[in-house]
JSON list of C-alpha atoms in Angstrom, two decimals:
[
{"chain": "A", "resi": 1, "resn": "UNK", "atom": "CA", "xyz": [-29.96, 23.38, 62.34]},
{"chain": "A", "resi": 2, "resn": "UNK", "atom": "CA", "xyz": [-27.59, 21.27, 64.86]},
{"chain": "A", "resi": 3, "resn": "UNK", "atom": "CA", "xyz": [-24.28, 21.56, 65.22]},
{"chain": "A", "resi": 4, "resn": "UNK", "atom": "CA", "xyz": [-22.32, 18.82, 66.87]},
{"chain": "A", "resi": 5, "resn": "UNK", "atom": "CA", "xyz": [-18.36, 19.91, 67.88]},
{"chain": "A", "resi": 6, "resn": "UNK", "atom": "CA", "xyz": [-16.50, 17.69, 69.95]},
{"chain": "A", "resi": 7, "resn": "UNK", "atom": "CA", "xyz": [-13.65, 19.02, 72.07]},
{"chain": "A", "resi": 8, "resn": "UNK", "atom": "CA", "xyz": [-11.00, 16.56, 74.06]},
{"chain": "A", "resi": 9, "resn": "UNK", "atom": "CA", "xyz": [-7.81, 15.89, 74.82]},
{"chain": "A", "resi": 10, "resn": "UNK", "atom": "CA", "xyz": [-5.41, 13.66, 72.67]},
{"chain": "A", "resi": 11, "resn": "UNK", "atom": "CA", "xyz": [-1.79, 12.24, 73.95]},
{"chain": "A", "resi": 12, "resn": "UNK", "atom": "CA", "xyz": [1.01, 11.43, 71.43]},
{"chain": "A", "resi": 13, "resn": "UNK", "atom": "CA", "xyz": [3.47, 9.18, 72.24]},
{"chain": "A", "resi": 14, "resn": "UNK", "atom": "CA", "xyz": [7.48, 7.96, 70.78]},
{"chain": "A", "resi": 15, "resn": "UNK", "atom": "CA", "xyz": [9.78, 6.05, 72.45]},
{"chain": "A", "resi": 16, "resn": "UNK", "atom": "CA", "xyz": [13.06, 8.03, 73.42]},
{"chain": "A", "resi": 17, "resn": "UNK", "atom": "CA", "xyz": [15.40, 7.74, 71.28]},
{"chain": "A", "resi": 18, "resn": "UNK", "atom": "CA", "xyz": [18.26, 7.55, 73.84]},
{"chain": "A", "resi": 19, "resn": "UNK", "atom": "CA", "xyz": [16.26, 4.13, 75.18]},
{"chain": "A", "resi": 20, "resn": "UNK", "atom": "CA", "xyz": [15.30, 2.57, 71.55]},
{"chain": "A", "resi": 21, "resn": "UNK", "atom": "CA", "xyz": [15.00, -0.87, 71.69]},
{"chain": "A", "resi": 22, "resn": "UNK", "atom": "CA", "xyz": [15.57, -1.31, 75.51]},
{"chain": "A", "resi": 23, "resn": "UNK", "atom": "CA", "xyz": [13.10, -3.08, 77.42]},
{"chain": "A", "resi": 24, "resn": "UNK", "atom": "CA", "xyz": [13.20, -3.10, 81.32]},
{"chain": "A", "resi": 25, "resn": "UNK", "atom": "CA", "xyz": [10.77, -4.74, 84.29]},
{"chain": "A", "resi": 26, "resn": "UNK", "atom": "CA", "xyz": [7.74, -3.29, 84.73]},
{"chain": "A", "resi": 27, "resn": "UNK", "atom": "CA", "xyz": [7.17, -2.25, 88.80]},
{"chain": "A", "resi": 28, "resn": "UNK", "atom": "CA", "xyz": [3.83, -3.05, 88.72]},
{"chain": "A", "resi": 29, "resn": "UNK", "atom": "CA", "xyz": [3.07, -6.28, 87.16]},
{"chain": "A", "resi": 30, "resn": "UNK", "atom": "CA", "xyz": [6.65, -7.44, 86.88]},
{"chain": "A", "resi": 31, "resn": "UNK", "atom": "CA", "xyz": [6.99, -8.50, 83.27]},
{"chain": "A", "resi": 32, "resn": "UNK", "atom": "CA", "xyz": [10.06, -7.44, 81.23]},
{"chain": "A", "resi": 33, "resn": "UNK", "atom": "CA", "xyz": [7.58, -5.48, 79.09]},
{"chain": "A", "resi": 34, "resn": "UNK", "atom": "CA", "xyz": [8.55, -1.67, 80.07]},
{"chain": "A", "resi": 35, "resn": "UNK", "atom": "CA", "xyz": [9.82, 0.54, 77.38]},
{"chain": "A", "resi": 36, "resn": "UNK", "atom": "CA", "xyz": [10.73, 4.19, 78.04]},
{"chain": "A", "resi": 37, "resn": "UNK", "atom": "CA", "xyz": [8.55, 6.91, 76.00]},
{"chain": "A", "resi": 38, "resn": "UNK", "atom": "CA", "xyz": [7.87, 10.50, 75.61]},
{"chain": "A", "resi": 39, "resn": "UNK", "atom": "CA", "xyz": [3.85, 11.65, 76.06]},
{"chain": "A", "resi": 40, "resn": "UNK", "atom": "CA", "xyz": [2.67, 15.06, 74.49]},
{"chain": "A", "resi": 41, "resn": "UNK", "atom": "CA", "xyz": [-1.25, 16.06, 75.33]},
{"chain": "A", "resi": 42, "resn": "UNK", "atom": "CA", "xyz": [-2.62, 18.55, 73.34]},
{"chain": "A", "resi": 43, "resn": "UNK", "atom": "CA", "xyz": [-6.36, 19.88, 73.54]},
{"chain": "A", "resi": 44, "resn": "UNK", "atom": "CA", "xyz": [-8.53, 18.98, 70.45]},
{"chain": "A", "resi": 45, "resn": "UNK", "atom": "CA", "xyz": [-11.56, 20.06, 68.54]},
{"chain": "A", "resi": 46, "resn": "UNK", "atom": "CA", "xyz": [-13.38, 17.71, 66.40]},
{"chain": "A", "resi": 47, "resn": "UNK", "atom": "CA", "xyz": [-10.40, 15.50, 66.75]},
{"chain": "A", "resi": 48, "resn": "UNK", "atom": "CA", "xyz": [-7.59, 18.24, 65.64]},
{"chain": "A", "resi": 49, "resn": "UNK", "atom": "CA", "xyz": [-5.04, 19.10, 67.57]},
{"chain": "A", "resi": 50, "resn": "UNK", "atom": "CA", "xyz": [-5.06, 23.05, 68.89]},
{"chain": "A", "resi": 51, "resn": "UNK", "atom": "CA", "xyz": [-3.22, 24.06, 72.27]},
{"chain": "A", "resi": 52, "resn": "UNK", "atom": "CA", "xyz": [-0.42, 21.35, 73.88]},
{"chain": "A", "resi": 53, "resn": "UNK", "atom": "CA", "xyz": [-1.16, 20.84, 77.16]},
{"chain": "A", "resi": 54, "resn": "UNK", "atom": "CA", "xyz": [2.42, 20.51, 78.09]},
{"chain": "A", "resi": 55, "resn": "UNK", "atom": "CA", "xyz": [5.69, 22.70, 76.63]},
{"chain": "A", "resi": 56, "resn": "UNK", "atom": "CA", "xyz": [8.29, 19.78, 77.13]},
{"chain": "A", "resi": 57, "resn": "UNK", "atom": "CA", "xyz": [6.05, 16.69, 77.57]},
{"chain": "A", "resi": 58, "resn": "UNK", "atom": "CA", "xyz": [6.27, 13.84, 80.13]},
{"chain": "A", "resi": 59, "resn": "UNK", "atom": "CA", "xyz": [9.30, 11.07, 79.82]},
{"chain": "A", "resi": 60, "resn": "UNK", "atom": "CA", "xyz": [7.47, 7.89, 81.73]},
{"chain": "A", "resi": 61, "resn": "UNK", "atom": "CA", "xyz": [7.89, 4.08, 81.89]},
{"chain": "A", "resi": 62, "resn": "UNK", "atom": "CA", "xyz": [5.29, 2.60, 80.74]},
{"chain": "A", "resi": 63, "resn": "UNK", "atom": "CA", "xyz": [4.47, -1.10, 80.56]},
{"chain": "A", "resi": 64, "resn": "UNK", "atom": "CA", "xyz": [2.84, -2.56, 77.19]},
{"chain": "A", "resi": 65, "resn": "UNK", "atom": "CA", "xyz": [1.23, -5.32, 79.38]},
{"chain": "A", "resi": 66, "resn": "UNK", "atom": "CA", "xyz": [-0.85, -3.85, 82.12]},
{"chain": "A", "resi": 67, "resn": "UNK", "atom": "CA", "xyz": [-0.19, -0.19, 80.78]},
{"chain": "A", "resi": 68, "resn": "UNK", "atom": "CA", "xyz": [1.25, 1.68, 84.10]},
{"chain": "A", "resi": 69, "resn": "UNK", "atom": "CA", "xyz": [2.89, 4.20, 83.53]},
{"chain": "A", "resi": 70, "resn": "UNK", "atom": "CA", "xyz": [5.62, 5.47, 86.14]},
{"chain": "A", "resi": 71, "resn": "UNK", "atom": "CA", "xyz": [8.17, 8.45, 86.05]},
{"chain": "A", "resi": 72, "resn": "UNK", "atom": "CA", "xyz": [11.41, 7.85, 84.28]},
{"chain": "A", "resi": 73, "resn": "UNK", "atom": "CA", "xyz": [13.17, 10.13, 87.55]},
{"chain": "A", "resi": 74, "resn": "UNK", "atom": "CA", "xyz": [11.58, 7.63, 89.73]},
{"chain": "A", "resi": 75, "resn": "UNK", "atom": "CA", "xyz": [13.54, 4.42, 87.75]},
{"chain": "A", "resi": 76, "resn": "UNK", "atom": "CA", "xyz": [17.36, 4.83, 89.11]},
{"chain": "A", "resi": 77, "resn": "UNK", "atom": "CA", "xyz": [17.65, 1.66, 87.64]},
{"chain": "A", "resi": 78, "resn": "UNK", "atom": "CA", "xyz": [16.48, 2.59, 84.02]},
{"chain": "A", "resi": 79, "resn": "UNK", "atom": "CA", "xyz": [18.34, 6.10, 84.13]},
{"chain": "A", "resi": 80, "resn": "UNK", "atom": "CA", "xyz": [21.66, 3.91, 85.25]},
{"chain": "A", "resi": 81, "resn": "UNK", "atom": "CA", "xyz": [21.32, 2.36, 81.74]},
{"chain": "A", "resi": 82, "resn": "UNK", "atom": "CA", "xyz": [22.31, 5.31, 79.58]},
{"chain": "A", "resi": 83, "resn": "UNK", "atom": "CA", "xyz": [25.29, 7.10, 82.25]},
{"chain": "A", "resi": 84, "resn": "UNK", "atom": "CA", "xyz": [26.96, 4.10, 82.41]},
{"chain": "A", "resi": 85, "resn": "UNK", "atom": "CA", "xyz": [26.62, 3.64, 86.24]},
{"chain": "A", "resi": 86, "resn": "UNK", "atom": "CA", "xyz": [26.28, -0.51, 87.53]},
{"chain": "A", "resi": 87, "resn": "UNK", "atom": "CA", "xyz": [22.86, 0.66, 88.66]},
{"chain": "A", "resi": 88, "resn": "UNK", "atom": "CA", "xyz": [21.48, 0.90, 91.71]},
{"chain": "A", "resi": 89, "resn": "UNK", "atom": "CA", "xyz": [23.03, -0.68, 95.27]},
{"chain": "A", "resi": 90, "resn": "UNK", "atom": "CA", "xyz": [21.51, -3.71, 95.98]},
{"chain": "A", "resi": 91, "resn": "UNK", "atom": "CA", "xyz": [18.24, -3.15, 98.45]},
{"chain": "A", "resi": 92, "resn": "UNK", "atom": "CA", "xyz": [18.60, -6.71, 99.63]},
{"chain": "A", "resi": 93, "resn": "UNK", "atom": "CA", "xyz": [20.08, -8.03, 103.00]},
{"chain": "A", "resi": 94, "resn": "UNK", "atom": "CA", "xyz": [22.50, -10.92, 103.34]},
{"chain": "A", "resi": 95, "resn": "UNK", "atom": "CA", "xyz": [20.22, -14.01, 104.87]},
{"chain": "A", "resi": 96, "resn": "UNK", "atom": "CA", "xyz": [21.61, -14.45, 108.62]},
{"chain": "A", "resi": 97, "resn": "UNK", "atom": "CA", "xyz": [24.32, -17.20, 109.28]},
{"chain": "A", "resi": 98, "resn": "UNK", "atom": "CA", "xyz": [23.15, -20.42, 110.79]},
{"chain": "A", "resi": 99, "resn": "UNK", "atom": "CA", "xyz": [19.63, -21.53, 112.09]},
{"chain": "A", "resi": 100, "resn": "UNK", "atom": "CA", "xyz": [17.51, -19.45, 114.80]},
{"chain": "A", "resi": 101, "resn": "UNK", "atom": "CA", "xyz": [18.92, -19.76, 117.91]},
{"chain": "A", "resi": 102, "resn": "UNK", "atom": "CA", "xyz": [17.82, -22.00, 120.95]},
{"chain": "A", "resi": 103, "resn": "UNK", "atom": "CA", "xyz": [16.27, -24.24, 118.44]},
{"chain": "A", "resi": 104, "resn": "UNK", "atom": "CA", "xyz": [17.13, -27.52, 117.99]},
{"chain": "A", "resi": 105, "resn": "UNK", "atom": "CA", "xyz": [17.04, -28.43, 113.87]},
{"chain": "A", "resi": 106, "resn": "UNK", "atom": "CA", "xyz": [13.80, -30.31, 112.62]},
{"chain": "A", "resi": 107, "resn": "UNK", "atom": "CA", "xyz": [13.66, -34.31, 111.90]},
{"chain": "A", "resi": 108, "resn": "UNK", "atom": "CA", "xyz": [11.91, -36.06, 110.09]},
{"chain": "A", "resi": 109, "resn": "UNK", "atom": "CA", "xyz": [11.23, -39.56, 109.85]}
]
């Protein structure tokens, strides 16, 4: 007589509640396709959930388009959302005024 068990691991997801509905840009592929969610693993056997693998669970980003998943306390910009903050300071540098120097402008024609 053969027995055939079959042990794994199983991860439930929800979306947060404090982020339902919200979608925000996805870091890796860029789309506007990011929703915040909640995972739980849990250990099964013969596809019941037993042990979780994980008291509190994980809070991620996670994309629905190329499914990466990223650490909501590495999103300042997604946390800003729900404290009411203007977000993040912008990363971006103010383009230098004029042309290069010592070069005469381009003509065409």
């Amino acid at each position: 007589m053969f027995f055939f068990f079959v042990c794994g691991e199983h991860t439930f997801r929800k979306e947060v509640s404090e982020y339902q509905g919200m979608i925000f840009q996805c870091h890796h592929c860029g789309n506007m396709a990011a929703h915040v969610q909640k995972s739980n693993p849990w250990f099964t056997f013969c596809w019941i959930p037993i042990i979780p693998l994980s008291i509190s669970g994980y809070v991620d980003v996670a994309c629905r388009i190329c499914n990466f998943h990223q650490p909501l306390v590495n999103r300042p910009d997604v946390k800003a959302v729900t404290s009411g903050g203007g977000g993040p300071p912008p990363q971006q540098y103010a383009p230098p005024h004029g042309g290069p120097q010592g070069q005469a402008p381009m003509r065409y024609g």
